[in-house]
Amino acid sequence: MNLMDIFRGRSEVPQEAVQESERKTKRFGRGKNIMPHGLRRGFGSATGNFESANVDRLNSGWTTEPISALLLVERNWRILCARGRECSHNTAHGKKFLKLVKKNVVGPAGVQVTPTVKGPDGKADKIAREALAAAWKDWGKNPDVTGIHTWRSFQGLAMETVGRDGEVFARKLKGRKYGKYRFQLQFIDPARCPSDYREKLSNGNYVRAGIEFTSYGKPVAYYFRIDADDLYSGVIHNSNNYERIPADEIIHLFVPEMINQPRGLSWMGTALQRLRQLNKYEEAAIINANIGASKMGFFEADPEYVDVDADDDEELEEDFPLDAEPGTFDTLPVGWKFNKWDPQYPQGEFEGFYKTILHVVAAGLGVSYSSLSGDLSKVNYSSIRAGMLDERDLWMELQSWFIEKLVQPVFEEWVSVAVLAQAVTIGLNPLRVERIDQYMQARYQGRRWKWADPAKEVAASREEQAGLMKSVSSTIREQGGVPEDVFEEISEEREKWAELGIAPTEKPAENTNETEGGDDAGTENKADA
């Protein structure tokens, strides 16, 4: 068999693979409708067979058996976590990705929570809303049992940890010693939950990846190493070495990507190897460029004039010009010549190759190349707007998940505990316990972004409002604001103007002159990337 036989489809298949395929065909097939193995391969996709399902020489190392999500976590979580942390410390683009996650999901102000309590008549209970909003803001100053984080920074670290490690744990603490509102949170390092700990329990439950499940796969408890020193020493996998915490006390924040996935895997997983290799490639190129800029060389002796077997280095060193100064010329001793070593790498291929790999890395991380690299040399208004829309859809999807899994559960738990503890009051009167469910009603608003051309977006919003397709409140929320706060600020501002005799500014005349050249006029950078 020669090389061309491989591309004609006549490559030899290991006999074991053929026998295994035929065995599965007989077991799972449907009688006479099953085509013989060799004939299926011969006709390819014309018979409905997938080329990717072929087992031949070209893909003999490709896996043929699916691995469960549970086994995938047990085998890979610890390594991916360790390498993700190392990458975030030592690679610029790994660190930039985590900053993008934190900046776009949490934002500068965190997720905004606005109570929307209604009274028995169905109208807004403004007094209760204001009391809850003020108390929630006050709790947000010290929600962490360590006293290190505010609620905004807590959200930011939680999101950054999920992006790097794939998950984060937060424990809900309740009682008199946990602040004015009897409720605080505690971060737990995911590394303290052993991904390789498994045990079959006598009550029918089982422990896998450090989590106790019912027979239906519902988490009922989490196991965490008691002593931080256990992370650096060999630990026998026995329940006595762990603290068992009921699942209703733990917020386990991760994005499942497979059915029955018990824990999260690093979001950087598909890009870690390329980021590391790219970092090493960049380092080698910098070293090579430094060497090339140094203009080094070697002195070569002519055997006709110099005794190359001599060992009198001191005399030779006195005659050699080893230092150079600008605008000066030296002469070499008789019988010697200088051979320069002048490496030219990196040249033009460095930038193209670097950008290509970075495009692949950005795709694996789920962000745009321009966001990850900061390279805007080839964008214009239309292209950057299209890219922003697609990427912002992803960020808003993650914001919804973040609200559902962390912000909303924390707010509702806080309302329940704080109201029962009579820590939220209207004047001297605490909120009524029987209305706890109503007090949990709230609106959650993630961060929003400004556009590349705000004037056009504002004009479009005004047209939608005029056509009754959008409310002013909706427009404010799209910009990341809280309508109630904006309206109240405008009202106070107008009252202050009236007191000082300041007339409201008139609406500026609309500019009907269109810019020549459309959206892209004057916005494209012609410089080469």
Short mmCIF file of C-alpha atoms in Angstrom, two decimals:
data_model
loop_
_atom_site.label_atom_id
_atom_site.label_comp_id
_atom_site.label_asym_id
_atom_site.label_seq_id
_atom_site.Cartn_x
_atom_site.Cartn_y
_atom_site.Cartn_z
CA MET A 1 0.00 0.00 0.00
CA ASN A 2 1.39 3.43 -0.93
CA LEU A 3 0.53 6.97 0.15
CA MET A 4 -2.05 7.50 -2.60
CA ASP A 5 -4.01 4.47 -1.40
CA ILE A 6 -4.71 6.32 1.85
CA PHE A 7 -6.35 9.25 0.05
CA ARG A 8 -8.27 6.92 -2.29
CA GLY A 9 -9.92 5.34 0.76
CA ARG A 10 -8.09 1.99 0.47
CA SER A 11 -6.12 2.36 3.71
CA GLU A 12 -5.86 -0.79 5.78
CA VAL A 13 -7.96 -0.91 8.94
CA PRO A 14 -6.75 -2.82 12.00
CA GLN A 15 -8.51 -6.18 12.09
CA GLU A 16 -9.50 -5.62 15.73
CA ALA A 17 -11.32 -2.41 14.83
CA VAL A 18 -13.22 -4.13 12.01
CA GLN A 19 -14.28 -7.01 14.25
CA GLU A 20 -15.39 -4.60 17.01
CA SER A 21 -17.42 -2.54 14.53
CA GLU A 22 -19.11 -5.64 13.10
CA ARG A 23 -19.88 -6.90 16.62
CA LYS A 24 -21.61 -3.63 17.50
CA THR A 25 -23.44 -3.68 14.16
CA LYS A 26 -24.88 -7.12 14.89
CA ARG A 27 -25.85 -6.11 18.41
CA PHE A 28 -27.46 -2.75 17.71
CA GLY A 29 -28.34 -3.06 14.03
CA ARG A 30 -31.72 -3.66 12.44
CA GLY A 31 -31.31 -6.82 10.43
CA LYS A 32 -31.06 -6.63 6.66
CA ASN A 33 -30.88 -2.82 6.53
CA ILE A 34 -27.33 -2.86 7.96
CA MET A 35 -24.71 -2.50 5.25
CA PRO A 36 -21.46 -4.50 5.58
CA HIS A 37 -18.61 -2.55 7.16
CA GLY A 38 -16.33 -2.51 4.13
CA LEU A 39 -19.15 -1.42 1.80
CA ARG A 40 -20.15 1.42 4.13
CA ARG A 41 -16.62 2.74 4.08
CA GLY A 42 -16.37 2.36 0.36
CA PHE A 43 -19.46 4.44 -0.40
CA GLY A 44 -18.78 6.95 2.46
CA SER A 45 -21.43 9.54 3.19
CA ALA A 46 -23.53 8.47 0.22
CA THR A 47 -24.97 5.74 2.44
CA GLY A 48 -25.52 8.03 5.42
CA ASN A 49 -22.28 7.15 7.18
CA PHE A 50 -20.26 9.97 8.77
CA GLU A 51 -16.67 10.31 7.69
CA SER A 52 -15.80 11.38 11.23
CA ALA A 53 -17.00 7.97 12.46
CA ASN A 54 -14.47 6.06 10.35
CA VAL A 55 -11.71 4.23 12.22
CA ASP A 56 -8.61 4.16 10.03
CA ARG A 57 -4.94 4.98 10.02
CA LEU A 58 -5.46 8.75 9.81
CA ASN A 59 -7.49 8.95 13.03
CA SER A 60 -6.42 5.84 14.92
CA GLY A 61 -5.55 7.96 17.98
CA TRP A 62 -8.96 9.65 18.04
CA THR A 63 -11.20 8.53 20.89
CA THR A 64 -14.12 6.28 19.99
CA GLU A 65 -15.83 6.01 23.39
CA PRO A 66 -17.78 8.90 25.02
CA ILE A 67 -16.71 9.84 28.55
CA SER A 68 -19.29 10.83 31.13
CA ALA A 69 -19.25 14.34 32.55
CA LEU A 70 -18.57 12.93 36.02
CA LEU A 71 -15.47 11.05 34.91
CA LEU A 72 -14.33 14.05 32.89
CA VAL A 73 -14.43 16.23 36.01
CA GLU A 74 -12.68 13.68 38.21
CA ARG A 75 -9.84 13.26 35.72
CA ASN A 76 -9.29 16.84 34.63
CA TRP A 77 -10.57 19.35 37.20
CA ARG A 78 -7.44 19.60 39.36
CA ILE A 79 -5.04 19.94 36.42
CA LEU A 80 -7.18 22.50 34.59
CA CYS A 81 -7.59 24.52 37.79
CA ALA A 82 -3.84 24.55 38.43
CA ARG A 83 -2.98 25.49 34.86
CA GLY A 84 -5.72 28.09 34.67
CA ARG A 85 -4.36 29.81 37.77
CA GLU A 86 -0.81 29.70 36.41
CA CYS A 87 -1.97 31.10 33.07
CA SER A 88 -3.81 33.99 34.74
CA HIS A 89 -0.62 34.91 36.58
CA ASN A 90 1.92 34.55 33.78
CA THR A 91 0.19 35.28 30.47
CA ALA A 92 -1.08 38.73 29.52
CA HIS A 93 -4.01 37.45 27.47
CA GLY A 94 -5.09 35.00 30.16
CA LYS A 95 -5.25 37.85 32.64
CA LYS A 96 -7.04 40.06 30.08
CA PHE A 97 -9.72 37.40 29.55
CA LEU A 98 -10.54 37.27 33.25
CA LYS A 99 -10.75 41.06 33.37
CA LEU A 100 -13.16 40.96 30.42
CA VAL A 101 -15.35 38.44 32.24
CA LYS A 102 -15.39 40.50 35.41
CA LYS A 103 -15.89 43.81 33.61
CA ASN A 104 -18.70 42.69 31.31
CA VAL A 105 -20.70 40.42 33.61
CA VAL A 106 -20.42 42.37 36.88
CA GLY A 107 -19.38 45.83 35.72
CA PRO A 108 -18.26 48.83 37.75
CA ALA A 109 -21.36 48.90 39.98
CA GLY A 110 -22.30 45.22 40.15
CA VAL A 111 -25.78 43.86 39.46
CA GLN A 112 -28.35 46.43 40.59
CA VAL A 113 -31.26 45.18 42.69
CA THR A 114 -34.40 47.33 42.84
CA PRO A 115 -37.22 46.17 45.17
CA THR A 116 -40.62 46.16 43.44
CA VAL A 117 -42.93 45.55 46.40
CA LYS A 118 -46.62 46.17 45.79
CA GLY A 119 -49.30 46.86 48.36
CA PRO A 120 -52.64 45.02 48.78
CA ASP A 121 -54.20 47.37 46.21
CA GLY A 122 -51.66 46.30 43.57
CA LYS A 123 -49.93 49.67 43.55
CA ALA A 124 -46.28 50.28 44.31
CA ASP A 125 -45.49 50.23 48.04
CA LYS A 126 -43.02 53.10 47.87
CA ILE A 127 -42.27 53.18 51.60
CA ALA A 128 -41.41 49.46 51.77
CA ARG A 129 -39.35 49.73 48.59
CA GLU A 130 -37.28 52.57 49.99
CA ALA A 131 -36.75 50.76 53.30
CA LEU A 132 -35.59 47.55 51.58
CA ALA A 133 -33.36 49.42 49.11
CA ALA A 134 -31.66 51.36 51.91
CA ALA A 135 -31.13 48.25 54.04
CA TRP A 136 -29.82 46.23 51.07
CA LYS A 137 -27.35 48.98 50.24
CA ASP A 138 -26.23 49.06 53.87
CA TRP A 139 -25.76 45.26 53.96
CA GLY A 140 -23.73 45.51 50.75
CA LYS A 141 -21.01 47.42 52.60
CA ASN A 142 -20.03 44.31 54.59
CA PRO A 143 -21.58 41.11 53.19
CA ASP A 144 -18.40 39.03 53.61
CA VAL A 145 -17.66 37.33 56.92
CA THR A 146 -13.97 38.25 56.57
CA GLY A 147 -14.79 41.94 56.21
CA ILE A 148 -12.66 42.19 53.06
CA HIS A 149 -15.29 42.54 50.34
CA THR A 150 -18.20 44.78 49.56
CA TRP A 151 -21.09 43.24 47.65
CA ARG A 152 -19.75 44.67 44.38
CA SER A 153 -16.23 43.30 44.90
CA PHE A 154 -17.70 39.99 46.11
CA GLN A 155 -19.55 39.64 42.81
CA GLY A 156 -16.42 40.55 40.87
CA LEU A 157 -14.20 37.97 42.59
CA ALA A 158 -16.89 35.31 42.26
CA MET A 159 -17.13 35.88 38.52
CA GLU A 160 -13.36 35.99 38.05
CA THR A 161 -12.95 32.75 39.99
CA VAL A 162 -15.57 31.01 37.86
CA GLY A 163 -13.79 32.13 34.69
CA ARG A 164 -10.43 30.85 35.95
CA ASP A 165 -11.32 27.75 38.03
CA GLY A 166 -14.68 26.94 36.43
CA GLU A 167 -16.63 27.32 39.68
CA VAL A 168 -16.81 28.99 43.07
CA PHE A 169 -18.42 28.09 46.39
CA ALA A 170 -20.05 30.54 48.79
CA ARG A 171 -21.43 29.51 52.17
CA LYS A 172 -24.49 31.22 53.62
CA LEU A 173 -24.00 32.07 57.31
CA LYS A 174 -26.95 33.03 59.53
CA GLY A 175 -27.10 34.12 63.15
CA ARG A 176 -26.44 36.92 65.60
CA LYS A 177 -22.68 36.90 65.06
CA TYR A 178 -23.04 37.55 61.32
CA GLY A 179 -23.70 41.26 61.24
CA LYS A 180 -26.58 43.62 61.78
CA TYR A 181 -28.80 41.74 59.35
CA ARG A 182 -27.88 38.30 60.73
CA PHE A 183 -26.66 37.13 57.33
CA GLN A 184 -23.24 37.00 55.67
CA LEU A 185 -21.37 35.03 53.03
CA GLN A 186 -18.10 33.10 53.09
CA PHE A 187 -15.99 32.27 50.05
CA ILE A 188 -14.65 28.70 49.88
CA ASP A 189 -11.73 27.95 47.58
CA PRO A 190 -12.85 25.30 45.05
CA ALA A 191 -9.52 23.53 45.58
CA ARG A 192 -10.71 22.60 49.08
CA CYS A 193 -13.41 20.39 47.57
CA PRO A 194 -11.46 17.31 46.37
CA SER A 195 -12.38 16.40 42.81
CA ASP A 196 -11.07 12.83 43.26
CA TYR A 197 -12.92 12.00 46.49
CA ARG A 198 -15.51 9.27 46.02
CA GLU A 199 -17.36 7.02 48.44
CA LYS A 200 -20.44 4.79 48.56
CA LEU A 201 -22.55 5.62 51.64
CA SER A 202 -24.73 3.27 53.64
CA ASN A 203 -27.85 5.44 53.21
CA GLY A 204 -27.85 4.87 49.44
CA ASN A 205 -26.18 8.17 48.61
CA TYR A 206 -22.80 8.37 46.95
CA VAL A 207 -19.94 10.88 46.96
CA ARG A 208 -18.28 11.77 43.67
CA ALA A 209 -15.95 14.70 42.98
CA GLY A 210 -16.32 15.81 46.61
CA ILE A 211 -20.13 16.14 46.44
CA GLU A 212 -22.72 13.85 48.03
CA PHE A 213 -25.64 12.97 45.74
CA THR A 214 -28.91 11.11 46.09
CA SER A 215 -29.58 8.17 43.80
CA TYR A 216 -31.24 10.69 41.45
CA GLY A 217 -28.14 12.86 41.25
CA LYS A 218 -29.34 15.70 43.49
CA PRO A 219 -26.60 17.32 45.62
CA VAL A 220 -27.30 16.98 49.35
CA ALA A 221 -23.91 17.92 50.84
CA TYR A 222 -20.43 19.18 49.97
CA TYR A 223 -17.15 17.96 51.44
CA PHE A 224 -14.34 20.43 52.09
CA ARG A 225 -10.88 19.90 53.48
CA ILE A 226 -10.83 21.15 57.07
CA ASP A 227 -7.20 22.28 57.22
CA ALA A 228 -5.64 24.38 54.48
CA ASP A 229 -2.41 22.40 54.98
CA ASP A 230 -4.21 19.41 53.49
CA LEU A 231 -3.86 21.08 50.09
CA TYR A 232 -0.10 20.59 50.19
CA SER A 233 0.14 17.15 51.79
CA GLY A 234 -1.08 13.69 50.99
CA VAL A 235 -4.55 13.17 52.44
CA ILE A 236 -6.26 9.82 52.87
CA HIS A 237 -9.68 10.07 51.29
CA ASN A 238 -11.70 9.48 54.41
CA SER A 239 -14.73 11.50 55.48
CA ASN A 240 -13.06 12.22 58.83
CA ASN A 241 -10.63 14.55 57.03
CA TYR A 242 -13.42 16.68 55.60
CA GLU A 243 -16.17 18.95 56.80
CA ARG A 244 -19.57 17.96 55.48
CA ILE A 245 -21.75 21.01 54.76
CA PRO A 246 -25.40 20.56 53.74
CA ALA A 247 -26.21 21.67 50.21
CA ASP A 248 -28.80 24.22 51.36
CA GLU A 249 -25.96 26.21 52.99
CA ILE A 250 -23.83 26.29 49.84
CA ILE A 251 -24.11 28.36 46.67
CA HIS A 252 -22.28 26.37 44.00
CA LEU A 253 -21.75 28.69 41.07
CA PHE A 254 -20.79 27.06 37.76
CA VAL A 255 -22.07 26.69 34.20
CA PRO A 256 -22.88 23.04 33.34
CA GLU A 257 -21.96 22.14 29.78
CA MET A 258 -22.91 18.45 29.88
CA ILE A 259 -25.74 16.41 31.37
CA ASN A 260 -25.01 15.26 34.95
CA GLN A 261 -21.93 17.49 35.19
CA PRO A 262 -21.25 17.81 38.94
CA ARG A 263 -18.70 20.64 38.89
CA GLY A 264 -17.46 23.39 36.61
CA LEU A 265 -14.35 23.19 34.43
CA SER A 266 -12.13 26.17 33.68
CA TRP A 267 -13.50 28.42 30.94
CA MET A 268 -9.91 28.78 29.76
CA GLY A 269 -9.54 25.03 29.18
CA THR A 270 -9.59 25.04 25.37
CA ALA A 271 -7.10 27.92 25.17
CA LEU A 272 -4.63 27.09 27.95
CA GLN A 273 -2.18 25.10 25.86
CA ARG A 274 -2.13 27.63 23.02
CA LEU A 275 -1.73 30.53 25.46
CA ARG A 276 1.24 28.83 27.08
CA GLN A 277 2.88 28.01 23.75
CA LEU A 278 2.19 31.52 22.46
CA ASN A 279 3.78 32.96 25.58
CA LYS A 280 6.89 30.81 25.08
CA TYR A 281 6.97 31.77 21.38
CA GLU A 282 6.81 35.46 22.28
CA GLU A 283 9.55 35.02 24.89
CA ALA A 284 11.82 33.24 22.39
CA ALA A 285 11.22 35.96 19.78
CA ILE A 286 12.08 38.71 22.29
CA ILE A 287 15.28 36.95 23.29
CA ASN A 288 16.20 36.41 19.65
CA ALA A 289 15.49 40.07 18.85
CA ASN A 290 17.64 41.13 21.79
CA ILE A 291 20.49 38.96 20.57
CA GLY A 292 20.09 40.30 17.03
CA ALA A 293 20.16 43.88 18.26
CA SER A 294 23.36 43.22 20.17
CA LYS A 295 25.28 42.57 16.89
CA MET A 296 27.54 39.94 18.36
CA GLY A 297 30.27 38.07 16.53
CA PHE A 298 33.40 35.95 16.73
CA PHE A 299 37.11 36.55 16.22
CA GLU A 300 38.66 34.10 13.77
CA ALA A 301 42.41 33.47 13.61
CA ASP A 302 44.36 32.87 10.38
CA PRO A 303 46.75 29.94 11.05
CA GLU A 304 49.34 31.52 8.68
CA TYR A 305 49.80 34.48 11.01
CA VAL A 306 48.61 33.26 14.40
CA ASP A 307 49.70 30.27 16.41
CA VAL A 308 46.28 28.78 17.14
CA ASP A 309 47.82 26.21 19.49
CA ALA A 310 49.22 28.88 21.79
CA ASP A 311 47.65 29.38 25.17
CA ASP A 312 48.67 32.96 25.88
CA ASP A 313 45.20 34.53 26.36
CA GLU A 314 46.36 37.51 28.40
CA GLU A 315 48.49 38.94 25.62
CA LEU A 316 45.73 38.46 23.06
CA GLU A 317 43.07 40.14 25.20
CA GLU A 318 45.13 43.35 25.35
CA ASP A 319 45.06 43.70 21.59
CA PHE A 320 41.34 42.93 21.01
CA PRO A 321 38.74 45.76 20.77
CA LEU A 322 35.94 44.23 22.85
CA ASP A 323 34.01 47.50 23.40
CA ALA A 324 32.58 49.77 20.73
CA GLU A 325 31.67 53.46 20.87
CA PRO A 326 29.59 55.45 18.37
CA GLY A 327 31.67 57.07 15.59
CA THR A 328 34.86 55.14 16.35
CA PHE A 329 36.74 52.51 14.35
CA ASP A 330 39.24 50.00 15.67
CA THR A 331 41.83 47.77 14.04
CA LEU A 332 42.27 44.08 14.72
CA PRO A 333 45.62 42.40 15.41
CA VAL A 334 47.41 40.97 12.40
CA GLY A 335 46.06 37.57 11.43
CA TRP A 336 42.60 38.05 12.93
CA LYS A 337 39.25 38.87 11.35
CA PHE A 338 35.79 39.48 12.76
CA ASN A 339 32.85 37.32 11.67
CA LYS A 340 29.56 38.84 12.77
CA TRP A 341 26.60 36.79 13.92
CA ASP A 342 23.49 38.68 12.85
CA PRO A 343 20.20 36.74 13.36
CA GLN A 344 17.31 38.51 11.64
CA TYR A 345 14.40 36.82 13.40
CA PRO A 346 11.73 37.94 14.17
CA GLN A 347 10.73 39.46 10.85
CA GLY A 348 7.38 39.97 9.13
CA GLU A 349 6.07 36.46 9.76
CA PHE A 350 5.96 37.02 13.54
CA GLU A 351 2.99 39.41 13.52
CA GLY A 352 0.89 37.35 11.12
CA PHE A 353 1.48 34.10 12.99
CA TYR A 354 0.88 35.73 16.38
CA LYS A 355 -2.44 37.21 15.24
CA THR A 356 -3.58 33.91 13.74
CA ILE A 357 -2.98 32.00 16.96
CA LEU A 358 -4.59 34.78 18.99
CA HIS A 359 -7.72 34.56 16.79
CA VAL A 360 -7.98 30.86 17.65
CA VAL A 361 -7.42 31.59 21.34
CA ALA A 362 -10.15 34.26 21.31
CA ALA A 363 -12.58 31.81 19.67
CA GLY A 364 -11.84 29.24 22.36
CA LEU A 365 -12.42 31.79 25.12
CA GLY A 366 -15.66 33.01 23.53
CA VAL A 367 -14.60 36.64 23.09
CA SER A 368 -13.77 38.72 20.03
CA TYR A 369 -10.21 39.08 18.82
CA SER A 370 -10.35 42.86 19.10
CA SER A 371 -11.52 42.68 22.74
CA LEU A 372 -8.83 40.19 23.74
CA SER A 373 -5.94 41.81 21.88
CA GLY A 374 -6.99 45.48 21.87
CA ASP A 375 -6.16 45.56 18.15
CA LEU A 376 -8.61 47.94 16.41
CA SER A 377 -6.50 48.60 13.32
CA LYS A 378 -8.95 46.96 10.89
CA VAL A 379 -12.34 47.91 12.33
CA ASN A 380 -14.93 50.46 11.29
CA TYR A 381 -18.28 51.46 12.78
CA SER A 382 -20.28 48.71 11.06
CA SER A 383 -17.85 45.89 11.80
CA ILE A 384 -17.25 46.83 15.42
CA ARG A 385 -20.99 47.26 16.01
CA ALA A 386 -21.75 43.81 14.57
CA GLY A 387 -19.00 42.28 16.69
CA MET A 388 -20.20 44.10 19.81
CA LEU A 389 -23.79 42.91 19.37
CA ASP A 390 -22.76 39.27 19.13
CA GLU A 391 -20.37 39.47 22.07
CA ARG A 392 -22.75 41.47 24.25
CA ASP A 393 -25.45 38.85 23.72
CA LEU A 394 -23.06 36.36 25.32
CA TRP A 395 -22.32 38.71 28.23
CA MET A 396 -26.03 39.35 28.83
CA GLU A 397 -26.69 35.60 28.78
CA LEU A 398 -24.01 35.16 31.44
CA GLN A 399 -25.51 38.06 33.41
CA SER A 400 -28.88 36.30 33.46
CA TRP A 401 -27.21 33.11 34.70
CA PHE A 402 -25.24 35.07 37.30
CA ILE A 403 -28.41 36.75 38.57
CA GLU A 404 -30.37 33.50 38.71
CA LYS A 405 -27.66 31.53 40.50
CA LEU A 406 -26.08 34.10 42.84
CA VAL A 407 -27.63 37.56 43.09
CA GLN A 408 -31.31 36.57 43.32
CA PRO A 409 -30.81 33.67 45.80
CA VAL A 410 -28.65 35.92 48.02
CA PHE A 411 -31.17 38.78 47.95
CA GLU A 412 -34.14 36.52 48.75
CA GLU A 413 -32.24 34.77 51.55
CA TRP A 414 -31.18 38.15 52.94
CA VAL A 415 -34.78 39.44 52.88
CA SER A 416 -36.02 36.34 54.70
CA VAL A 417 -33.37 36.48 57.43
CA ALA A 418 -33.31 40.28 57.83
CA VAL A 419 -37.09 40.65 58.08
CA LEU A 420 -37.37 37.79 60.57
CA ALA A 421 -34.62 39.44 62.62
CA GLN A 422 -36.57 42.75 62.46
CA ALA A 423 -33.47 44.43 61.04
CA VAL A 424 -35.35 46.28 58.26
CA THR A 425 -37.56 49.04 59.58
CA ILE A 426 -39.79 51.89 58.47
CA GLY A 427 -39.03 54.48 61.06
CA LEU A 428 -39.13 52.50 64.31
CA ASN A 429 -41.47 49.82 62.97
CA PRO A 430 -39.99 46.63 61.48
CA LEU A 431 -41.36 45.24 58.24
CA ARG A 432 -44.17 42.75 58.66
CA VAL A 433 -43.08 39.11 58.71
CA GLU A 434 -46.22 37.88 56.93
CA ARG A 435 -45.25 39.90 53.83
CA ILE A 436 -41.79 38.32 53.35
CA ASP A 437 -42.74 36.79 50.01
CA GLN A 438 -43.86 40.20 48.74
CA TYR A 439 -40.66 41.84 49.96
CA MET A 440 -38.64 39.40 47.82
CA GLN A 441 -40.05 40.92 44.63
CA ALA A 442 -37.30 42.81 42.84
CA ARG A 443 -35.92 43.82 39.47
CA TYR A 444 -32.33 42.86 38.62
CA GLN A 445 -30.28 44.93 36.22
CA GLY A 446 -26.89 43.93 34.85
CA ARG A 447 -24.39 46.38 33.46
CA ARG A 448 -24.91 47.86 30.00
CA TRP A 449 -22.53 49.46 27.53
CA LYS A 450 -22.15 52.68 25.58
CA TRP A 451 -22.07 52.53 21.80
CA ALA A 452 -19.36 53.56 19.39
CA ASP A 453 -21.73 56.27 18.06
CA PRO A 454 -24.10 57.25 20.91
CA ALA A 455 -25.84 59.99 18.89
CA LYS A 456 -27.27 57.45 16.45
CA GLU A 457 -28.39 55.10 19.22
CA VAL A 458 -30.10 57.93 21.13
CA ALA A 459 -31.91 59.06 17.98
CA ALA A 460 -33.10 55.49 17.35
CA SER A 461 -34.35 55.17 20.96
CA ARG A 462 -36.30 58.42 20.65
CA GLU A 463 -38.00 57.15 17.51
CA GLU A 464 -38.95 53.91 19.27
CA GLN A 465 -40.37 55.85 22.22
CA ALA A 466 -42.33 58.11 19.90
CA GLY A 467 -43.73 55.03 18.14
CA LEU A 468 -44.68 53.48 21.51
CA MET A 469 -42.30 50.57 20.91
CA LYS A 470 -40.14 51.30 23.94
CA SER A 471 -40.54 53.11 27.25
CA VAL A 472 -38.16 55.68 28.68
CA SER A 473 -37.57 53.34 31.63
CA SER A 474 -36.53 50.57 29.24
CA THR A 475 -34.03 52.89 27.58
CA ILE A 476 -32.56 53.87 30.95
CA ARG A 477 -32.20 50.21 31.95
CA GLU A 478 -30.46 49.45 28.65
CA GLN A 479 -27.86 52.03 29.63
CA GLY A 480 -27.38 50.35 33.01
CA GLY A 481 -29.33 52.91 35.02
CA VAL A 482 -32.21 52.55 37.49
CA PRO A 483 -35.27 54.46 36.20
CA GLU A 484 -36.55 55.30 39.68
CA ASP A 485 -33.21 56.84 40.63
CA VAL A 486 -32.98 58.78 37.37
CA PHE A 487 -36.53 60.18 37.67
CA GLU A 488 -35.99 61.14 41.28
CA GLU A 489 -32.73 62.87 40.42
CA ILE A 490 -34.39 64.78 37.56
CA SER A 491 -37.25 65.82 39.85
CA GLU A 492 -34.86 67.10 42.50
CA GLU A 493 -32.84 68.86 39.84
CA ARG A 494 -35.91 70.66 38.43
CA GLU A 495 -37.02 71.73 41.89
CA LYS A 496 -33.55 73.15 42.56
CA TRP A 497 -33.61 74.99 39.23
CA ALA A 498 -36.98 76.53 40.09
CA GLU A 499 -35.64 77.72 43.46
CA LEU A 500 -32.64 79.36 41.77
CA GLY A 501 -34.65 80.75 38.84
CA ILE A 502 -32.87 78.67 36.22
CA ALA A 503 -34.93 78.03 33.10
CA PRO A 504 -34.83 74.50 31.66
CA THR A 505 -32.65 74.17 28.60
CA GLU A 506 -34.43 73.95 25.26
CA LYS A 507 -34.28 70.82 23.19
CA PRO A 508 -31.54 71.24 20.55
CA ALA A 509 -32.61 71.33 16.93
CA GLU A 510 -32.27 67.98 15.19
CA ASN A 511 -29.51 67.77 12.60
CA THR A 512 -31.06 66.61 9.34
CA ASN A 513 -27.85 66.75 7.34
CA GLU A 514 -26.55 63.23 6.77
CA THR A 515 -22.84 62.65 6.82
CA GLU A 516 -21.56 61.80 3.39
CA GLY A 517 -20.33 58.27 3.00
CA GLY A 518 -22.75 56.61 5.46
CA ASP A 519 -21.87 54.91 8.72
CA ASP A 520 -18.35 54.04 7.72
CA ALA A 521 -17.26 57.47 6.54
CA GLY A 522 -14.13 58.62 8.25
CA THR A 523 -14.14 55.73 10.73
CA GLU A 524 -11.99 53.18 8.99
CA ASN A 525 -8.33 53.03 9.88
CA LYS A 526 -6.35 52.33 6.75
CA ALA A 527 -3.21 51.33 8.63
CA ASP A 528 -2.02 47.80 8.10
CA ALA A 529 -2.63 45.44 10.99
#
